[in-house]
Amino acid sequence: MAQELTIIALVDIQAALDAGTLDGNIYLIDNLRTEGSENEATGNLISAINGSHWFDGSQASEQLINWLPYGISSLPPTLPRFYLENRIKKTEHAALKSYQHLSTLLTQNSNAATMLSALPAEAVDITPLNEASSTVISQSGTQVTNDMKLMNVKGHFVTQRDAADDLSSLTYLTPQIYNITGEAVDKGVIYPAQYGTPAPVKGGWYWCAGVNTYLVGTYSYTLHMTLFRPETKGTGVVWVPVNLTYDATIKVTSGAMKNGFTGAGLSTLPVV
Amino acid sequence: MKTITILSLVDVVGALADDSITNNLYLFDNNKVNGSADQGTGILKTKVNSGDRLIWTLMSLEPESYAAISNITMDTEVCDPEKKTYPDSDIIYWEGIVKKEAPSTFYKITYEVGTQQQAIETNESPALIS
């Protein structure tokens, strides 16, 4: 059975955009440290892919690598996938309820003082929602959406002015991988593609590659990523896509795959 | 005054297997450009100025596994982090304002990892530097 290997690409997005490069602004971490990966949590990670054969000498199955890019300054992926959308809905519901409450007060009681004294507890401030919309554009400059709400790293909606005052407080759009190329692909060591997933981790999409563990050696590959730069245009915020590349490395070794529990081959599991 | 995010990336499976957070914790912040050092280690040094807002967040290396920050202890005269939750969720983050600058303020983070009842504290100490 293929093992699921994860490589997380953490990007200091603001720094990468300012510098115009991912060099020094990206950190790669995988779950293969115990398998021999080197330079964890640096830009020079060498992921160890073991398993060209089993302990008995037979050909091992392929391994699967998943790449998950994130921004350091973002809402953590432990929050639900549709967190922002759900918050918008909830705020709108609360605003409607508040409006309904106000209408009831108006029809039932013409005493303005009573009405106003009831307001602070019930009124919902929807100012951030009204002023928080930003626009996302494509490489060609066409508009993808104009209704992307701005949120800070604490999960609060922020107005465009607040965002512009302190860009470091803003949750940046998650970096996207849009291609994986390079030596490892050209030589048929990895077969990367974008896949859909029902798991609420990466917005339903992630990049994955099968590794041909028969081809032992060290190979480079290139991650093609899109970062989004928030720019103030007129009274609005526009997310401008910026494409950058980064070279990473995998090392396929002839070490046999082994059971993480027993340290032995995969054929036997521990007897409890 | 800036907002600085300090992200704990926890290898939950590794931490449970080793019963230790050492070597299974990678700390990052988004202030390297201003002088933060030791990114991707357990001894991250975050460059701060008085008035900066610090946000401690967390993610697991395996997205399905559970980890959370259960405590942060440091010299409260420098910064007194508080536990917060994201609105409409039970996901935790910690927030603190830098009250004054000090050359090196070491601190400890305690993590809840997996289903383990006992929280695990860092052996190594990250720090705020100025």
Short mmCIF file of C-alpha atoms in Angstrom, two decimals:
data_model
loop_
_atom_site.label_atom_id
_atom_site.label_comp_id
_atom_site.label_asym_id
_atom_site.label_seq_id
_atom_site.Cartn_x
_atom_site.Cartn_y
_atom_site.Cartn_z
CA MET A 1 0.00 0.00 0.00
CA ALA A 2 1.30 3.41 -0.85
CA GLN A 3 2.23 5.68 2.01
CA GLU A 4 0.90 9.21 2.18
CA LEU A 5 3.73 11.68 2.47
CA THR A 6 3.04 15.32 3.21
CA ILE A 7 5.19 18.29 2.29
CA ILE A 8 4.01 21.56 3.76
CA ALA A 9 5.20 24.71 2.03
CA LEU A 10 4.96 27.63 4.44
CA VAL A 11 5.34 31.03 2.83
CA ASP A 12 6.07 34.39 4.45
CA ILE A 13 3.81 35.93 1.84
CA GLN A 14 4.34 39.62 2.49
CA ALA A 15 8.12 39.17 2.56
CA ALA A 16 8.10 37.05 -0.61
CA LEU A 17 5.99 39.60 -2.44
CA ASP A 18 8.20 42.49 -1.28
CA ALA A 19 11.36 40.62 -2.32
CA GLY A 20 9.83 39.25 -5.52
CA THR A 21 11.16 35.79 -4.74
CA LEU A 22 10.41 32.74 -2.64
CA ASP A 23 14.13 32.36 -1.85
CA GLY A 24 14.51 32.85 1.90
CA ASN A 25 10.77 33.26 2.31
CA ILE A 26 9.56 29.69 2.04
CA TYR A 27 10.00 26.81 4.48
CA LEU A 28 9.41 23.19 3.53
CA ILE A 29 8.52 20.59 6.15
CA ASP A 30 7.65 16.94 5.57
CA ASN A 31 6.66 14.01 7.78
CA LEU A 32 9.67 11.98 6.70
CA ARG A 33 12.26 13.17 9.21
CA THR A 34 12.46 9.70 10.72
CA GLU A 35 12.90 8.26 7.22
CA GLY A 36 15.95 10.40 6.61
CA SER A 37 14.74 13.72 5.23
CA GLU A 38 17.32 16.45 5.60
CA ASN A 39 17.09 20.18 6.31
CA GLU A 40 13.56 20.13 7.71
CA ALA A 41 11.82 23.50 7.99
CA THR A 42 14.30 25.27 5.74
CA GLY A 43 14.19 26.21 2.10
CA ASN A 44 16.56 23.33 1.32
CA LEU A 45 14.51 20.33 2.36
CA ILE A 46 15.54 17.01 0.83
CA SER A 47 12.60 14.66 1.23
CA ALA A 48 13.63 11.04 1.75
CA ILE A 49 11.48 8.63 -0.20
CA ASN A 50 12.33 5.09 0.82
CA GLY A 51 11.09 1.90 -0.59
CA SER A 52 12.35 0.65 -3.91
CA HIS A 53 11.84 -2.87 -2.62
CA TRP A 54 10.46 -4.77 0.31
CA PHE A 55 12.60 -6.57 2.83
CA ASP A 56 12.03 -9.77 0.83
CA GLY A 57 13.41 -8.08 -2.28
CA SER A 58 10.13 -7.63 -4.14
CA GLN A 59 9.27 -4.32 -5.80
CA ALA A 60 7.59 -1.90 -3.40
CA SER A 61 4.50 0.02 -4.37
CA GLU A 62 4.77 3.68 -5.29
CA GLN A 63 4.69 6.40 -2.65
CA LEU A 64 2.37 9.38 -2.76
CA ILE A 65 3.49 12.91 -2.00
CA ASN A 66 0.96 15.63 -1.14
CA TRP A 67 1.95 19.29 -1.24
CA LEU A 68 0.09 21.70 1.00
CA PRO A 69 1.00 25.41 0.72
CA TYR A 70 0.04 27.84 3.49
CA GLY A 71 0.83 31.38 4.53
CA ILE A 72 2.44 31.99 7.93
CA SER A 73 0.22 34.99 8.50
CA SER A 74 -3.14 33.40 7.83
CA LEU A 75 -6.03 31.85 9.63
CA PRO A 76 -4.85 28.38 10.65
CA PRO A 77 -6.10 25.39 8.64
CA THR A 78 -7.58 23.99 11.86
CA LEU A 79 -10.53 26.33 11.26
CA PRO A 80 -13.33 24.94 9.09
CA ARG A 81 -12.79 25.26 5.38
CA PHE A 82 -15.80 27.54 4.91
CA TYR A 83 -15.12 29.58 8.04
CA LEU A 84 -15.17 32.96 6.28
CA GLU A 85 -18.33 32.18 4.30
CA ASN A 86 -20.09 30.87 7.41
CA ARG A 87 -19.16 33.99 9.34
CA ILE A 88 -20.59 36.20 6.61
CA LYS A 89 -23.86 34.27 6.67
CA LYS A 90 -24.06 34.40 10.43
CA THR A 91 -23.42 38.14 10.55
CA GLU A 92 -26.08 38.74 7.90
CA HIS A 93 -28.57 36.59 9.80
CA ALA A 94 -27.87 38.51 12.98
CA ALA A 95 -28.31 41.80 11.11
CA LEU A 96 -31.67 40.66 9.73
CA LYS A 97 -32.79 39.57 13.18
CA SER A 98 -31.79 42.93 14.55
CA TYR A 99 -33.79 44.64 11.80
CA GLN A 100 -36.81 42.46 12.54
CA HIS A 101 -36.54 43.28 16.21
CA LEU A 102 -36.46 46.96 15.38
CA SER A 103 -39.54 46.67 13.15
CA THR A 104 -41.42 44.90 15.93
CA LEU A 105 -40.52 47.62 18.37
CA LEU A 106 -41.64 50.28 15.91
CA THR A 107 -45.03 48.70 15.30
CA GLN A 108 -45.69 47.85 18.92
CA ASN A 109 -44.35 50.88 20.64
CA SER A 110 -44.09 54.40 19.39
CA ASN A 111 -42.03 55.44 22.37
CA ALA A 112 -38.68 56.30 20.77
CA ALA A 113 -36.80 56.28 24.06
CA THR A 114 -37.76 52.68 24.80
CA MET A 115 -36.89 51.74 21.27
CA LEU A 116 -33.44 53.28 21.39
CA SER A 117 -32.61 51.87 24.80
CA ALA A 118 -33.29 48.42 23.41
CA LEU A 119 -30.99 48.96 20.45
CA PRO A 120 -27.46 48.55 21.83
CA ALA A 121 -28.12 44.98 22.93
CA GLU A 122 -29.66 43.95 19.65
CA ALA A 123 -28.03 46.08 16.97
CA VAL A 124 -25.40 44.35 14.86
CA ASP A 125 -22.53 46.31 13.43
CA ILE A 126 -22.34 45.31 9.78
CA THR A 127 -19.99 48.15 8.83
CA PRO A 128 -17.01 45.83 8.36
CA LEU A 129 -19.06 43.58 6.09
CA ASN A 130 -20.09 46.53 3.97
CA GLU A 131 -16.59 47.90 3.70
CA ALA A 132 -14.63 44.68 3.68
CA SER A 133 -15.14 43.52 0.11
CA SER A 134 -12.07 43.09 -2.01
CA THR A 135 -11.55 42.04 -5.60
CA VAL A 136 -9.49 39.14 -6.90
CA ILE A 137 -8.14 39.39 -10.43
CA SER A 138 -6.55 36.81 -12.72
CA GLN A 139 -3.16 36.97 -14.42
CA SER A 140 -4.75 38.71 -17.39
CA GLY A 141 -6.28 41.32 -15.12
CA THR A 142 -9.86 40.15 -15.45
CA GLN A 143 -12.00 40.07 -12.38
CA VAL A 144 -12.48 36.68 -10.70
CA THR A 145 -14.64 37.92 -7.85
CA ASN A 146 -15.39 41.28 -6.29
CA ASP A 147 -16.87 39.94 -3.09
CA MET A 148 -13.89 38.55 -1.18
CA LYS A 149 -14.24 39.75 2.41
CA LEU A 150 -11.18 40.99 4.23
CA MET A 151 -10.44 39.25 7.51
CA ASN A 152 -7.62 39.72 9.98
CA VAL A 153 -5.60 36.91 11.54
CA LYS A 154 -7.95 36.94 14.55
CA GLY A 155 -10.96 36.07 12.41
CA HIS A 156 -12.57 39.52 12.48
CA PHE A 157 -13.81 41.31 9.39
CA VAL A 158 -11.81 44.45 8.74
CA THR A 159 -12.51 47.47 6.60
CA GLN A 160 -10.27 48.28 3.68
CA ARG A 161 -8.87 51.26 5.55
CA ASP A 162 -7.89 49.10 8.54
CA ALA A 163 -6.32 46.57 6.20
CA ALA A 164 -4.33 49.23 4.40
CA ASP A 165 -3.12 50.67 7.74
CA ASP A 166 -1.70 47.35 8.88
CA LEU A 167 -1.19 44.81 6.11
CA SER A 168 0.57 42.52 8.58
CA SER A 169 -2.72 41.93 10.41
CA LEU A 170 -4.48 40.69 7.27
CA THR A 171 -5.17 37.07 6.49
CA TYR A 172 -3.60 36.67 3.08
CA LEU A 173 -5.17 34.47 0.44
CA THR A 174 -3.62 31.01 0.61
CA PRO A 175 -0.79 30.49 -1.89
CA GLN A 176 -1.77 28.16 -4.72
CA ILE A 177 0.40 25.61 -6.50
CA TYR A 178 -0.46 25.66 -10.20
CA ASN A 179 2.19 23.32 -11.59
CA ILE A 180 5.07 21.05 -10.66
CA THR A 181 7.83 20.55 -13.23
CA GLY A 182 11.55 19.86 -13.41
CA GLU A 183 14.02 17.02 -13.43
CA ALA A 184 11.99 14.61 -11.28
CA VAL A 185 9.01 15.03 -13.61
CA ASP A 186 11.02 14.90 -16.83
CA LYS A 187 12.75 11.67 -15.76
CA GLY A 188 9.49 9.99 -14.76
CA VAL A 189 10.32 9.85 -11.06
CA ILE A 190 7.19 11.72 -9.97
CA TYR A 191 3.86 12.07 -11.72
CA PRO A 192 2.26 15.18 -10.25
CA ALA A 193 -1.30 16.34 -10.84
CA GLN A 194 -3.98 18.34 -9.14
CA TYR A 195 -6.67 16.29 -7.48
CA GLY A 196 -10.04 16.97 -5.95
CA THR A 197 -10.71 15.94 -2.38
CA PRO A 198 -13.75 15.92 -0.14
CA ALA A 199 -11.44 16.60 2.83
CA PRO A 200 -11.95 20.14 4.08
CA VAL A 201 -8.25 20.91 4.07
CA LYS A 202 -7.30 22.64 0.86
CA GLY A 203 -10.49 24.03 -0.58
CA GLY A 204 -11.20 20.75 -2.28
CA TRP A 205 -8.00 20.75 -4.36
CA TYR A 206 -4.46 19.67 -3.73
CA TRP A 207 -1.37 18.62 -5.67
CA CYS A 208 -0.25 15.06 -5.35
CA ALA A 209 2.32 12.90 -7.10
CA GLY A 210 3.00 9.21 -7.30
CA VAL A 211 6.71 8.46 -6.89
CA ASN A 212 8.34 5.75 -8.97
CA THR A 213 10.55 4.41 -6.20
CA TYR A 214 12.37 2.18 -8.67
CA LEU A 215 14.42 5.18 -9.82
CA VAL A 216 16.88 5.64 -6.98
CA GLY A 217 18.66 8.99 -6.79
CA THR A 218 18.36 12.64 -5.85
CA TYR A 219 16.15 14.75 -8.11
CA SER A 220 15.06 18.35 -8.16
CA TYR A 221 11.60 19.58 -8.99
CA THR A 222 10.13 23.03 -9.36
CA LEU A 223 7.06 24.26 -7.53
CA HIS A 224 5.09 26.90 -9.45
CA MET A 225 3.10 28.99 -7.02
CA THR A 226 0.74 31.91 -7.15
CA LEU A 227 0.78 34.41 -4.30
CA PHE A 228 -1.76 37.21 -4.03
CA ARG A 229 -0.66 40.76 -3.32
CA PRO A 230 -3.23 43.07 -1.74
CA GLU A 231 -3.14 46.45 -3.50
CA THR A 232 -5.22 49.49 -2.74
CA LYS A 233 -6.93 50.71 -5.92
CA GLY A 234 -9.16 53.73 -5.45
CA THR A 235 -11.35 52.86 -2.51
CA GLY A 236 -10.97 49.12 -2.89
CA VAL A 237 -8.49 46.36 -2.26
CA VAL A 238 -7.45 44.20 -5.22
CA TRP A 239 -5.66 40.84 -4.86
CA VAL A 240 -3.13 40.73 -7.67
CA PRO A 241 -1.73 37.28 -8.52
CA VAL A 242 2.06 36.96 -8.60
CA ASN A 243 3.61 33.79 -9.98
CA LEU A 244 6.86 32.57 -8.45
CA THR A 245 8.82 29.35 -8.68
CA TYR A 246 10.88 27.42 -6.18
CA ASP A 247 13.23 24.47 -6.62
CA ALA A 248 12.99 21.61 -4.14
CA THR A 249 14.53 18.16 -3.88
CA ILE A 250 13.55 14.57 -3.28
CA LYS A 251 15.90 11.70 -2.58
CA VAL A 252 14.69 8.24 -3.54
CA THR A 253 16.70 5.60 -1.72
CA SER A 254 16.83 1.85 -1.89
CA GLY A 255 16.03 1.50 1.78
CA ALA A 256 13.09 -0.80 2.28
CA MET A 257 9.74 0.56 3.38
CA LYS A 258 9.13 -0.34 6.97
CA ASN A 259 6.36 -0.51 9.46
CA GLY A 260 6.40 2.61 11.63
CA PHE A 261 5.28 0.62 14.68
CA THR A 262 7.61 -2.35 14.49
CA GLY A 263 10.48 -0.99 12.44
CA ALA A 264 10.20 -4.20 10.43
CA GLY A 265 8.63 -4.81 7.02
CA LEU A 266 5.03 -3.95 6.32
CA SER A 267 3.83 -7.48 6.21
CA THR A 268 3.54 -7.92 9.95
CA LEU A 269 1.66 -5.73 12.36
CA PRO A 270 2.21 -5.69 16.11
CA VAL A 271 0.21 -8.26 18.02
CA VAL A 272 -1.55 -6.59 20.92
CA MET B 1 3.11 48.80 15.59
CA LYS B 2 2.69 45.59 13.68
CA THR B 3 0.82 42.36 13.96
CA ILE B 4 3.25 39.45 14.11
CA THR B 5 2.02 35.90 13.72
CA ILE B 6 4.01 33.18 15.48
CA LEU B 7 3.02 29.84 14.03
CA SER B 8 3.65 26.51 15.76
CA LEU B 9 3.82 23.65 13.30
CA VAL B 10 3.54 20.45 15.33
CA ASP B 11 4.40 16.95 14.17
CA VAL B 12 1.68 15.37 16.29
CA VAL B 13 2.48 11.78 15.39
CA GLY B 14 6.18 12.37 16.12
CA ALA B 15 5.43 14.12 19.42
CA LEU B 16 3.20 11.27 20.58
CA ALA B 17 5.72 8.64 19.51
CA ASP B 18 8.60 10.44 21.27
CA ASP B 19 6.46 11.71 24.16
CA SER B 20 8.29 14.97 23.60
CA ILE B 21 7.79 18.08 21.57
CA THR B 22 11.53 18.51 20.98
CA ASN B 23 12.37 17.89 17.31
CA ASN B 24 8.65 17.71 16.61
CA LEU B 25 8.01 21.43 16.73
CA TYR B 26 8.80 24.06 14.13
CA LEU B 27 8.18 27.70 15.00
CA PHE B 28 7.87 30.42 12.39
CA ASP B 29 6.96 34.08 12.33
CA ASN B 30 6.36 36.63 9.61
CA ASN B 31 8.98 39.09 10.82
CA LYS B 32 12.22 37.63 9.51
CA VAL B 33 12.63 40.61 7.26
CA ASN B 34 12.95 42.82 10.37
CA GLY B 35 15.36 40.58 12.25
CA SER B 36 13.61 37.48 13.60
CA ALA B 37 15.97 34.50 13.70
CA ASP B 38 16.03 30.70 13.94
CA GLN B 39 12.91 30.18 11.83
CA GLY B 40 11.75 26.58 11.68
CA THR B 41 13.26 25.60 15.05
CA GLY B 42 12.04 25.31 18.63
CA ILE B 43 14.09 28.37 19.60
CA LEU B 44 12.58 30.95 17.28
CA LYS B 45 13.60 34.47 18.16
CA THR B 46 10.92 36.94 17.22
CA LYS B 47 11.99 40.53 16.71
CA VAL B 48 9.47 42.79 18.39
CA ASN B 49 8.95 46.44 19.16
CA SER B 50 6.92 47.92 21.95
CA GLY B 51 3.24 47.99 20.96
CA ASP B 52 3.44 45.10 18.51
CA ARG B 53 0.53 42.69 18.60
CA LEU B 54 1.61 39.04 18.78
CA ILE B 55 -0.69 36.24 17.64
CA TRP B 56 0.28 32.62 18.35
CA THR B 57 -1.39 30.18 15.99
CA LEU B 58 -0.93 26.48 15.37
CA MET B 59 -1.19 23.88 12.67
CA SER B 60 -0.51 20.15 12.65
CA LEU B 61 1.82 18.50 10.19
CA GLU B 62 -0.89 15.93 9.56
CA PRO B 63 -4.04 17.98 9.01
CA GLU B 64 -6.26 15.32 10.61
CA SER B 65 -4.44 15.23 13.95
CA TYR B 66 -5.30 17.45 16.91
CA ALA B 67 -3.01 19.90 18.64
CA ALA B 68 -3.60 23.19 20.45
CA ILE B 69 -1.68 25.69 22.55
CA SER B 70 -2.83 25.33 26.15
CA ASN B 71 -0.51 27.84 27.77
CA ILE B 72 2.19 30.42 27.16
CA THR B 73 4.32 31.62 30.05
CA MET B 74 6.69 34.53 29.94
CA ASP B 75 7.70 37.65 31.83
CA THR B 76 4.33 39.40 32.04
CA GLU B 77 6.02 42.78 32.23
CA VAL B 78 7.14 42.26 28.64
CA CYS B 79 4.03 40.57 27.28
CA ASP B 80 1.06 38.87 28.90
CA PRO B 81 -0.46 36.53 26.30
CA GLU B 82 -4.15 35.64 26.63
CA LYS B 83 -6.03 32.67 25.33
CA LYS B 84 -8.66 33.59 22.74
CA THR B 85 -10.89 31.71 20.36
CA TYR B 86 -11.74 32.61 16.80
CA PRO B 87 -15.31 33.97 16.67
CA ASP B 88 -17.97 31.27 16.23
CA SER B 89 -15.47 28.46 16.70
CA ASP B 90 -13.64 26.57 19.43
CA ILE B 91 -10.25 26.96 17.76
CA ILE B 92 -7.73 28.61 20.03
CA TYR B 93 -5.16 31.31 19.42
CA TRP B 94 -3.15 33.36 21.88
CA GLU B 95 -2.73 37.10 21.72
CA GLY B 96 -0.49 39.55 23.52
CA ILE B 97 0.73 43.11 23.14
CA VAL B 98 4.43 43.81 23.66
CA LYS B 99 4.45 46.16 26.65
CA LYS B 100 8.13 46.92 26.67
CA GLU B 101 11.19 45.88 24.76
CA ALA B 102 13.75 43.66 26.42
CA PRO B 103 16.94 42.28 24.87
CA SER B 104 15.85 38.62 25.20
CA THR B 105 12.67 37.39 26.79
CA PHE B 106 12.54 33.61 26.79
CA TYR B 107 9.17 31.93 27.10
CA LYS B 108 7.54 28.51 27.16
CA ILE B 109 4.62 27.16 25.16
CA THR B 110 2.55 24.22 26.37
CA TYR B 111 0.72 22.07 23.86
CA GLU B 112 -2.17 19.66 23.96
CA VAL B 113 -1.33 16.96 21.47
CA GLY B 114 -3.59 14.23 20.11
CA THR B 115 -5.76 12.58 22.72
CA GLN B 116 -3.01 12.78 25.32
CA GLN B 117 -4.38 14.13 28.60
CA GLN B 118 -1.03 15.49 29.73
CA ALA B 119 -0.02 18.69 28.03
CA ILE B 120 3.53 18.88 26.71
CA GLU B 121 5.73 21.90 27.39
CA THR B 122 8.62 22.97 25.22
CA ASN B 123 12.04 22.00 26.55
CA GLU B 124 13.65 24.58 24.36
CA SER B 125 12.68 28.19 24.80
CA PRO B 126 11.67 30.48 22.02
CA ALA B 127 12.23 34.17 22.73
CA LEU B 128 11.15 37.69 21.96
CA ILE B 129 14.11 39.89 21.08
CA SER B 130 14.40 43.58 20.47
#
